[in-house]
PDB file of C-alpha atoms in Angstrom:
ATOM      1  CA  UNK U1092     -70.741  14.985 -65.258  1.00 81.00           C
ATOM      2  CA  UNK U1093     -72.542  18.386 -65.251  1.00 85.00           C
ATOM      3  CA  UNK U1094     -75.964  17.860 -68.067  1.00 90.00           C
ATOM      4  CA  UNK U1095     -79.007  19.334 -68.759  1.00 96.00           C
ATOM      5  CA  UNK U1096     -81.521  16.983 -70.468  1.00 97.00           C
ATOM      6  CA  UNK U1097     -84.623  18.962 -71.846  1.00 98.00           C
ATOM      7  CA  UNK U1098     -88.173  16.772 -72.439  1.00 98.00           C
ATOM      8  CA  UNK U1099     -89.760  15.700 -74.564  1.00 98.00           C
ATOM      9  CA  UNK U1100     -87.898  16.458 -77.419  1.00 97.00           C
ATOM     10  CA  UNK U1101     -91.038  18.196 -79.569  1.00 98.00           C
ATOM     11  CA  UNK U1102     -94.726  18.580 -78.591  1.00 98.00           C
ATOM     12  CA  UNK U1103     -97.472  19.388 -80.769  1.00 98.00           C
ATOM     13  CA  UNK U1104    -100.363  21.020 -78.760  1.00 98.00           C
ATOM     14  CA  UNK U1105    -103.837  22.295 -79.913  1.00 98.00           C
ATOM     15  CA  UNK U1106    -104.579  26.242 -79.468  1.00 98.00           C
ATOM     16  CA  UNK U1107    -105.783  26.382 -75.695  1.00 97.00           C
ATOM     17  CA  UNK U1108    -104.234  22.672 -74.473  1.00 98.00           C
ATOM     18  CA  UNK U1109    -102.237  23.794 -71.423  1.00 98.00           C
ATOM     19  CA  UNK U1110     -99.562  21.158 -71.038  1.00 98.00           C
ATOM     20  CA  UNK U1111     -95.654  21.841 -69.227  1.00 98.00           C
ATOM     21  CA  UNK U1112     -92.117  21.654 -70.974  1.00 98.00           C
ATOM     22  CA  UNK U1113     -89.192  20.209 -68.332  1.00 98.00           C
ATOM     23  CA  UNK U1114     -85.496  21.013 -67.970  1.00 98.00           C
ATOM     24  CA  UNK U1115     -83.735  18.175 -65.526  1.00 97.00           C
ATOM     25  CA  UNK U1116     -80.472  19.084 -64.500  1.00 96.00           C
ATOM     26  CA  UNK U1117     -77.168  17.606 -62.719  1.00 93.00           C
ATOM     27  CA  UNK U1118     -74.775  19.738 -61.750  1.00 87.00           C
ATOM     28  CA  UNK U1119     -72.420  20.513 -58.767  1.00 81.00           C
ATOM     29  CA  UNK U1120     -73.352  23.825 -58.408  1.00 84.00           C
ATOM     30  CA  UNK U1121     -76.175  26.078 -59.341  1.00 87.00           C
ATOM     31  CA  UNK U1122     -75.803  29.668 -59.948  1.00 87.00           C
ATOM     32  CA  UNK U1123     -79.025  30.124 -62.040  1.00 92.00           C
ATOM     33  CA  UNK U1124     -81.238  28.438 -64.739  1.00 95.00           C
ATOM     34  CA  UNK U1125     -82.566  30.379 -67.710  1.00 96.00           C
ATOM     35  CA  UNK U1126     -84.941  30.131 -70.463  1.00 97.00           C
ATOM     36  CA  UNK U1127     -85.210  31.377 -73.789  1.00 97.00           C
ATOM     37  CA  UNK U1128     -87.308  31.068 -76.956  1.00 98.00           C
ATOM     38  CA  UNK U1129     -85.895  30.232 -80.090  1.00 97.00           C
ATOM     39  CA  UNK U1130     -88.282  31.137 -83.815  1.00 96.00           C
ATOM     40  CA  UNK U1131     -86.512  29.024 -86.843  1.00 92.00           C
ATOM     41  CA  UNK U1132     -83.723  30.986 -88.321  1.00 88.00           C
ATOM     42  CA  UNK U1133     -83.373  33.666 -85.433  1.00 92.00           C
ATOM     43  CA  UNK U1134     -81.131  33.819 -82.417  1.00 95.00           C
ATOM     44  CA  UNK U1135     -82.368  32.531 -79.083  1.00 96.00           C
ATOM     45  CA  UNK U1136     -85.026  35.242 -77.373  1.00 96.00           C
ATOM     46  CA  UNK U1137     -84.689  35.736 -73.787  1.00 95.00           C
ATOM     47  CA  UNK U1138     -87.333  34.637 -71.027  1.00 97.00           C
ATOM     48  CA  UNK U1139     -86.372  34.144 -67.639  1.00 95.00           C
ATOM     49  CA  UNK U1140     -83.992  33.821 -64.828  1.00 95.00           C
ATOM     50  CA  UNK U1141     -84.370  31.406 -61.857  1.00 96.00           C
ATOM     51  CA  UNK U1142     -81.797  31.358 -59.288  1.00 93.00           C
ATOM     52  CA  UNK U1143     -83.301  29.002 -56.231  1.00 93.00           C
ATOM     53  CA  UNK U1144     -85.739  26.182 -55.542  1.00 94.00           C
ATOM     54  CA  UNK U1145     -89.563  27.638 -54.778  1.00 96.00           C
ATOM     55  CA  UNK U1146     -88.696  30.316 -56.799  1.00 97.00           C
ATOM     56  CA  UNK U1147     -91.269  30.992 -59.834  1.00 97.00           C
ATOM     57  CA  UNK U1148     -91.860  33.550 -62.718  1.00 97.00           C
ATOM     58  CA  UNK U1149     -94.398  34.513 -64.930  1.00 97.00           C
ATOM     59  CA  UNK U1150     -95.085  36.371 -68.171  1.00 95.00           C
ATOM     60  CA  UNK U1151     -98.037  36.145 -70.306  1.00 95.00           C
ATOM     61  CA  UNK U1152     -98.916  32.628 -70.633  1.00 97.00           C
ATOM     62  CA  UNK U1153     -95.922  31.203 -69.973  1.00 98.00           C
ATOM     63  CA  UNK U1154     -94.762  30.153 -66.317  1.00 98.00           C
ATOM     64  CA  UNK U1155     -91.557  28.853 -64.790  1.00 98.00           C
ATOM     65  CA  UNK U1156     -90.853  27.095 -61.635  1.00 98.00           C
ATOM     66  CA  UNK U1157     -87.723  26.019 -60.518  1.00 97.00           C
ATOM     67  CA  UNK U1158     -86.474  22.849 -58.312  1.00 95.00           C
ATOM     68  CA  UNK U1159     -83.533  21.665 -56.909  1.00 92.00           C
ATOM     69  CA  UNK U1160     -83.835  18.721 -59.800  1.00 94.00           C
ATOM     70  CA  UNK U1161     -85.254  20.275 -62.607  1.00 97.00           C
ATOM     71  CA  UNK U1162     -87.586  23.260 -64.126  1.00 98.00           C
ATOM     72  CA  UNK U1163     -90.883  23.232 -65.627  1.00 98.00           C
ATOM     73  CA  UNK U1164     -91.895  25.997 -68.297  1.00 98.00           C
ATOM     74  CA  UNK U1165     -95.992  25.725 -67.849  1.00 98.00           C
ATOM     75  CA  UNK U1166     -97.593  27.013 -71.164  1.00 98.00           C
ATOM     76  CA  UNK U1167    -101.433  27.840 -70.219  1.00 98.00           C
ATOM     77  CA  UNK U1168    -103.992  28.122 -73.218  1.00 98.00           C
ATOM     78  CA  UNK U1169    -101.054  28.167 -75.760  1.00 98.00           C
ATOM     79  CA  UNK U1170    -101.444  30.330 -79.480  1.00 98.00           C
ATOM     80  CA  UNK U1171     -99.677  29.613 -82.469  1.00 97.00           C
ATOM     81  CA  UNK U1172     -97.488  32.405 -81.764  1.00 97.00           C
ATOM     82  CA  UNK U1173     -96.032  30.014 -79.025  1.00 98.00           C
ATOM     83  CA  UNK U1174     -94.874  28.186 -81.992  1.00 98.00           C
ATOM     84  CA  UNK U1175     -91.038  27.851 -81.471  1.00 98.00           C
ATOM     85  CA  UNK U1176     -88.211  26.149 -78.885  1.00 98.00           C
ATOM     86  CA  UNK U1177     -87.715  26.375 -76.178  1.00 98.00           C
ATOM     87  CA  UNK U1178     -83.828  26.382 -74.327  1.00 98.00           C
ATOM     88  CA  UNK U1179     -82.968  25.964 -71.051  1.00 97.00           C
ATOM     89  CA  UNK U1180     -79.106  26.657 -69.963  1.00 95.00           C
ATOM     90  CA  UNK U1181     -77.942  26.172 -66.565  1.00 94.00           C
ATOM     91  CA  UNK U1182     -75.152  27.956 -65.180  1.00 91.00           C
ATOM     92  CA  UNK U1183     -72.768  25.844 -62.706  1.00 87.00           C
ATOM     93  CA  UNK U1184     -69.909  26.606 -60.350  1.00 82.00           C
ATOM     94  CA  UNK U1185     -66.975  24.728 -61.903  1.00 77.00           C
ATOM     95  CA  UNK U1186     -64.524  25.395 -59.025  1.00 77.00           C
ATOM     96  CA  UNK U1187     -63.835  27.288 -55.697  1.00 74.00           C
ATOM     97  CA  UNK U1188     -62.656  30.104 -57.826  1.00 72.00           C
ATOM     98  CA  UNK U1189     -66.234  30.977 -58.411  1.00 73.00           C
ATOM     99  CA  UNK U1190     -65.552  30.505 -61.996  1.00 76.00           C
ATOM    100  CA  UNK U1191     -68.632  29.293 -64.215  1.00 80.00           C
ATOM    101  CA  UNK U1192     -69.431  27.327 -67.506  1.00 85.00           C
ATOM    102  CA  UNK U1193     -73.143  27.753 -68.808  1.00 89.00           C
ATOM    103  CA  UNK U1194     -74.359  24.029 -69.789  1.00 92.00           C
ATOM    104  CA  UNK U1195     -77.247  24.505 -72.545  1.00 95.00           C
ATOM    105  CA  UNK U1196     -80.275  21.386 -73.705  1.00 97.00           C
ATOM    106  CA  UNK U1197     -81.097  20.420 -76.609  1.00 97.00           C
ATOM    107  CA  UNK U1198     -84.370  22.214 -76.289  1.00 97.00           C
ATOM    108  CA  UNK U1199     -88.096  21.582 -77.336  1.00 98.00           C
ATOM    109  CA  UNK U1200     -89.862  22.017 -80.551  1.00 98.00           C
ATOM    110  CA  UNK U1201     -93.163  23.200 -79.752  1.00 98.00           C
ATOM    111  CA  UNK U1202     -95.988  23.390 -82.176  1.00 98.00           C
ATOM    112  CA  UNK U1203     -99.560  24.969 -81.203  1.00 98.00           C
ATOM    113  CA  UNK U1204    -102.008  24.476 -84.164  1.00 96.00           C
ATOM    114  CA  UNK U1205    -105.149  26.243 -84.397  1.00 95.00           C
TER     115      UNK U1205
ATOM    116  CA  UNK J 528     -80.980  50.647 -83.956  1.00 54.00           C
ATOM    117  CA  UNK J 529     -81.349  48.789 -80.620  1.00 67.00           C
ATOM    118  CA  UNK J 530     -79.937  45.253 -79.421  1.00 94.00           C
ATOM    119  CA  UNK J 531     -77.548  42.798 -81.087  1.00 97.00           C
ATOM    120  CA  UNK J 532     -77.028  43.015 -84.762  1.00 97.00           C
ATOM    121  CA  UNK J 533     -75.453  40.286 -86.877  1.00 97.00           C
ATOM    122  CA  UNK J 534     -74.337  40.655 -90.604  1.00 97.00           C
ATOM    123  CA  UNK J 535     -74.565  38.839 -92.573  1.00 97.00           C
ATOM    124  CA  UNK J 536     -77.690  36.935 -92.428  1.00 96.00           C
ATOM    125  CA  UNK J 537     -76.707  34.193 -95.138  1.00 97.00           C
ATOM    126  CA  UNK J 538     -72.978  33.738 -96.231  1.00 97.00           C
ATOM    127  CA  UNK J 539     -72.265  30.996 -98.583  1.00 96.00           C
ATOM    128  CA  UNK J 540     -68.143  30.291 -99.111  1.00 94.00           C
ATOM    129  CA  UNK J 541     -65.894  28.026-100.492  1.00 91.00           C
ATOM    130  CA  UNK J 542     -63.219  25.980 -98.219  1.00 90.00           C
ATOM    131  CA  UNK J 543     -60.346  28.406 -99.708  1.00 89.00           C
ATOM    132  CA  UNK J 544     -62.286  31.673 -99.209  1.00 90.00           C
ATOM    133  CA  UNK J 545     -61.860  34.054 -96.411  1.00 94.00           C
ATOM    134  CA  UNK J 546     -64.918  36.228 -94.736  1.00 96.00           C
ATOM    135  CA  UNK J 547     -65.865  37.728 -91.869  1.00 97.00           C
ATOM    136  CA  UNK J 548     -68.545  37.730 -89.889  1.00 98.00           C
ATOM    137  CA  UNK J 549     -69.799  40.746 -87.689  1.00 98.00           C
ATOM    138  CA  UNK J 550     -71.768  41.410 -84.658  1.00 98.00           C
ATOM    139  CA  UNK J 551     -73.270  44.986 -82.801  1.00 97.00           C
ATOM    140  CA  UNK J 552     -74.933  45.280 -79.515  1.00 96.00           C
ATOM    141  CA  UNK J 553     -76.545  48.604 -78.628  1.00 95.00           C
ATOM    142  CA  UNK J 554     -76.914  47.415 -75.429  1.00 94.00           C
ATOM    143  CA  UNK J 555     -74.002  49.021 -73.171  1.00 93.00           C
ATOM    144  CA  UNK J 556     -73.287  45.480 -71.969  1.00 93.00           C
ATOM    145  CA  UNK J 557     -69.508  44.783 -71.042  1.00 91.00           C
ATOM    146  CA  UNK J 558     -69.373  41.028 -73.089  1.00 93.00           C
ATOM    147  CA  UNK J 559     -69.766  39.558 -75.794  1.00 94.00           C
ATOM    148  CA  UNK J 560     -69.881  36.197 -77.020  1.00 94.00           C
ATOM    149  CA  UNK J 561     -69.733  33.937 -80.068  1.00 96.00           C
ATOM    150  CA  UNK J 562     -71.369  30.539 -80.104  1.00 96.00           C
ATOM    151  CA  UNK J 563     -71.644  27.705 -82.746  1.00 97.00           C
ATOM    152  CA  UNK J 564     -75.358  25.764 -83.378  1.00 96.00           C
ATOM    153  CA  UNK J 565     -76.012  22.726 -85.296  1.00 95.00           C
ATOM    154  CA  UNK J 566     -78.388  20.631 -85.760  1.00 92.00           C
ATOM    155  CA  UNK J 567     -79.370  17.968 -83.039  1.00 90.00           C
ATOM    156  CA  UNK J 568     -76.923  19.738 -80.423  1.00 94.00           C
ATOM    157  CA  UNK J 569     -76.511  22.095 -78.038  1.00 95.00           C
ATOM    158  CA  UNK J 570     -75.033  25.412 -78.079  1.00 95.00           C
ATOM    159  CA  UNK J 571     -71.400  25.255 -78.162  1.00 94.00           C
ATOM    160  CA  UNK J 572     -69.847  28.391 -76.591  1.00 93.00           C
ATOM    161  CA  UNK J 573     -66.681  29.447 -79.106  1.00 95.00           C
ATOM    162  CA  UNK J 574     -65.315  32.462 -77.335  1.00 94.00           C
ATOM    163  CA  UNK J 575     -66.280  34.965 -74.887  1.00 92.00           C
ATOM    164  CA  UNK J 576     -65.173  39.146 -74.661  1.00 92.00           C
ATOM    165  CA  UNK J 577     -64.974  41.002 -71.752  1.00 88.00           C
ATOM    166  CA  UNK J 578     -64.267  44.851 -72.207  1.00 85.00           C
ATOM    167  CA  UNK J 579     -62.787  44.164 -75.360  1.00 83.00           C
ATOM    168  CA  UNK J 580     -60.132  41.029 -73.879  1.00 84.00           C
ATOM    169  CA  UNK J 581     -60.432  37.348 -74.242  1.00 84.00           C
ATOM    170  CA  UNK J 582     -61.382  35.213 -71.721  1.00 84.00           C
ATOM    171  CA  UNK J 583     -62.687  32.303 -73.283  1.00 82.00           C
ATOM    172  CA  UNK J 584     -61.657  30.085 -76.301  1.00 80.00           C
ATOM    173  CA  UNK J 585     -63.179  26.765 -75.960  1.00 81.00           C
ATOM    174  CA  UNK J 586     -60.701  24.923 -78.105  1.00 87.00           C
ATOM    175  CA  UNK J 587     -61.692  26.758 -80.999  1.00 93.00           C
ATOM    176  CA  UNK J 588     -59.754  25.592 -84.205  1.00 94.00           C
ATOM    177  CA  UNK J 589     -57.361  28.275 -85.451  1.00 94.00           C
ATOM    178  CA  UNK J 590     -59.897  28.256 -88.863  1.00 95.00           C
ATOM    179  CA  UNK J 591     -62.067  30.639 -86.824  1.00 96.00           C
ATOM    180  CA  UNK J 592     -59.998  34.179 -85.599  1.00 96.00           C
ATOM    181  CA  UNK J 593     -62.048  36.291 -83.376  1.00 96.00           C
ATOM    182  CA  UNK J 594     -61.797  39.950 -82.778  1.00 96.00           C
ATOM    183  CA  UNK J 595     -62.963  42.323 -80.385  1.00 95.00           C
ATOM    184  CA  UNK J 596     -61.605  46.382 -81.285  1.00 94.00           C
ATOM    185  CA  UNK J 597     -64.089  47.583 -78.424  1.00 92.00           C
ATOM    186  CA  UNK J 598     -67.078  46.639 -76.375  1.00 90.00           C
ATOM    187  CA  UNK J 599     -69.758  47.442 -79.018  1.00 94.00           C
ATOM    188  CA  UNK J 600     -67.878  45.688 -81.544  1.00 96.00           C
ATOM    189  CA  UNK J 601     -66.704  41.609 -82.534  1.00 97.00           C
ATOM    190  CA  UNK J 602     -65.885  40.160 -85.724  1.00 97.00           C
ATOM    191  CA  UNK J 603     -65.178  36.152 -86.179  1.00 98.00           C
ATOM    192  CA  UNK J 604     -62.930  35.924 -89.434  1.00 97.00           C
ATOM    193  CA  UNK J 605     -62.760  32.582 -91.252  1.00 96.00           C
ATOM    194  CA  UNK J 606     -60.825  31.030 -93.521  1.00 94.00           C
ATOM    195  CA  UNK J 607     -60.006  27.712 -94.780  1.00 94.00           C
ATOM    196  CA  UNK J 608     -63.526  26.685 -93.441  1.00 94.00           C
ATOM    197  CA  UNK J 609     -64.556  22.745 -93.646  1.00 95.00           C
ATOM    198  CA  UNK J 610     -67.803  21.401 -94.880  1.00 94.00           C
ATOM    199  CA  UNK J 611     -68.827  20.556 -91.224  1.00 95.00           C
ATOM    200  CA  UNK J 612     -68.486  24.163 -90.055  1.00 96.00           C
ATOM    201  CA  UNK J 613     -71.593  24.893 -91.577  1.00 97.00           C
ATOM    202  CA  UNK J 614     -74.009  25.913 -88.588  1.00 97.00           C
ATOM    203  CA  UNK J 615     -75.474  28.758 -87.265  1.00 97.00           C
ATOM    204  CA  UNK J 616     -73.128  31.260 -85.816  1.00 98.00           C
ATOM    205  CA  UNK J 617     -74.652  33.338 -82.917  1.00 97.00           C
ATOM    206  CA  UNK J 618     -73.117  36.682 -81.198  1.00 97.00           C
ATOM    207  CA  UNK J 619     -74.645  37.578 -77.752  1.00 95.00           C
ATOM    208  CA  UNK J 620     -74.048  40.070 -74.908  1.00 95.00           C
ATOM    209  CA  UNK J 621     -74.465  40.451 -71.872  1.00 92.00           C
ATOM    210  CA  UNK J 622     -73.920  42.617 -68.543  1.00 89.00           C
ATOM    211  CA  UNK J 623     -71.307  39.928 -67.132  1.00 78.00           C
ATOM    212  CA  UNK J 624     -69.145  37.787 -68.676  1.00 73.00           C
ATOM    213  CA  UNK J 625     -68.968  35.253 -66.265  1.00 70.00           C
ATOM    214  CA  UNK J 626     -72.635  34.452 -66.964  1.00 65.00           C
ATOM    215  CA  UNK J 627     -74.429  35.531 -64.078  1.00 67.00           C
ATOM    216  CA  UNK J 628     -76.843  37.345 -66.116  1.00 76.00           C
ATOM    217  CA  UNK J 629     -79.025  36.504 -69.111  1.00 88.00           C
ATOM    218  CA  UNK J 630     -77.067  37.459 -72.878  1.00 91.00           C
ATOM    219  CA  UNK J 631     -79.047  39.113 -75.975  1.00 94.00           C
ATOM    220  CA  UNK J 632     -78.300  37.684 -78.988  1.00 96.00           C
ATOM    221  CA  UNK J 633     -78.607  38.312 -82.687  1.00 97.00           C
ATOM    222  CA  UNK J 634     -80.518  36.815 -85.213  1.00 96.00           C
ATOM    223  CA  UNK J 635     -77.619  34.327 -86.267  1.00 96.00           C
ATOM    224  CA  UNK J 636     -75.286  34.106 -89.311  1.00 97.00           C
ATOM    225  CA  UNK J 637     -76.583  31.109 -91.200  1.00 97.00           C
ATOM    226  CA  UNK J 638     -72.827  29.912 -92.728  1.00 97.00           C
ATOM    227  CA  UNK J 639     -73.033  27.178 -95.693  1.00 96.00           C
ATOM    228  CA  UNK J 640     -69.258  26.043 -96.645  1.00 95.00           C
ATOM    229  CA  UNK J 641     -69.467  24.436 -99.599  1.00 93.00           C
TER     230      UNK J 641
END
């Protein structure tokens, strides 16, 4: 069964504690991972697009890597403005007809105090 | 104004009412999607546009009629609503509606049935 398990569920960091959020995935085929941020009462915020193993993207202080297992989101030398969660959604070949279902996590809570 | 719009913010309605919710993009993109978020799951994807035609109804219950009267434009009209369709109600667009590329969405419709 196609899943995308997101860890850990929420992580509290202090301003400047670099730590990593993770996105494991099983599904039969990958057509691209994404991640987006997500402030309390708003609709998701888009971050990035990963589309093959090795493949990595940056902006500001966040950084994503992608595997043929899973994805990391690396947060370096977090603010509170990082305050928020995080979603990862993998998109997944569901037949030969190139047709395609987007399979979303649970995402993390992240808090960065000051 | 620039991106997806949602109004309104904050609807509050009885099981007998009927509303409608409605959703903007700015953003020349060709679909447009309506998803469902509660608490402690994922996203559920409820329907999905493309160029104003239905390709997607995830076993929506007949409660929740969407419509699409052009590109720029979809409405999700209720009625008859339970207690347990109170969520979060997100519209998003995006370039392609098979999900290839990442969707914009608005800040949410935050839908108490009481």
């Amino acid at each position: 069964e196609d899943q995308v398990t997101q860890s850990p569920e929420a992580l509290r960091l202090q301003e400047g504690e670099s730590s990593s959020l993770n996105c494991s995935y099983t599904v039969s085929g990958l057509r691209g991972l994404f991640w987006y941020r997500q402030d309390p009462g708003k609709g998701p915020e888009f971050l990035f697009t990963l589309y093959s193993a090795g493949e990595e993207k940056e902006k500001e202080r966040l950084k994503a890597t992608l595997t043929k297992k899973e994805s990391f989101l690396h947060i370096t030398a977090p603010k509170p403005e990082d305050s928020a969660t995080y979603l990862c959604a993998v998109q997944a070949l569901i037949d030969a007809g190139n047709n395609r279902k987007l399979i979303w996590g649970l995402g993390t809570s992240l808090a960065v105090n000051p | 104004e620039t991106g997806v719009t949602q109004t309104p913010r904050h609807l509050v309605m009885g099981m007998t009412n009927k509303k409608s919710l409605k959703c903007e993009q700015h953003l020349g993109h060709n679909a447009m999607y309506w998803y469902k978020q509660s608490a402690k799951k994922p996203l559920e994807l409820m329907f999905v546009y493309n160029f104003k035609e239905q390709t997607e109804n995830n076993s929506v219950p007949s409660r929740f009629s969407p419509e699409c009267p052009n590109s720029s434009h979809l409405f999700l009209h209720l009625h008859t609503l339970q207690p347990e369709d109170s969520a979060l109600y997100l519209c998003a667009s995006s370039q392609d509606h098979r999900g290839g590329t990442e969707a914009f969405f608005g800040q949410g419709t935050r839908l108490t049935v009481v």
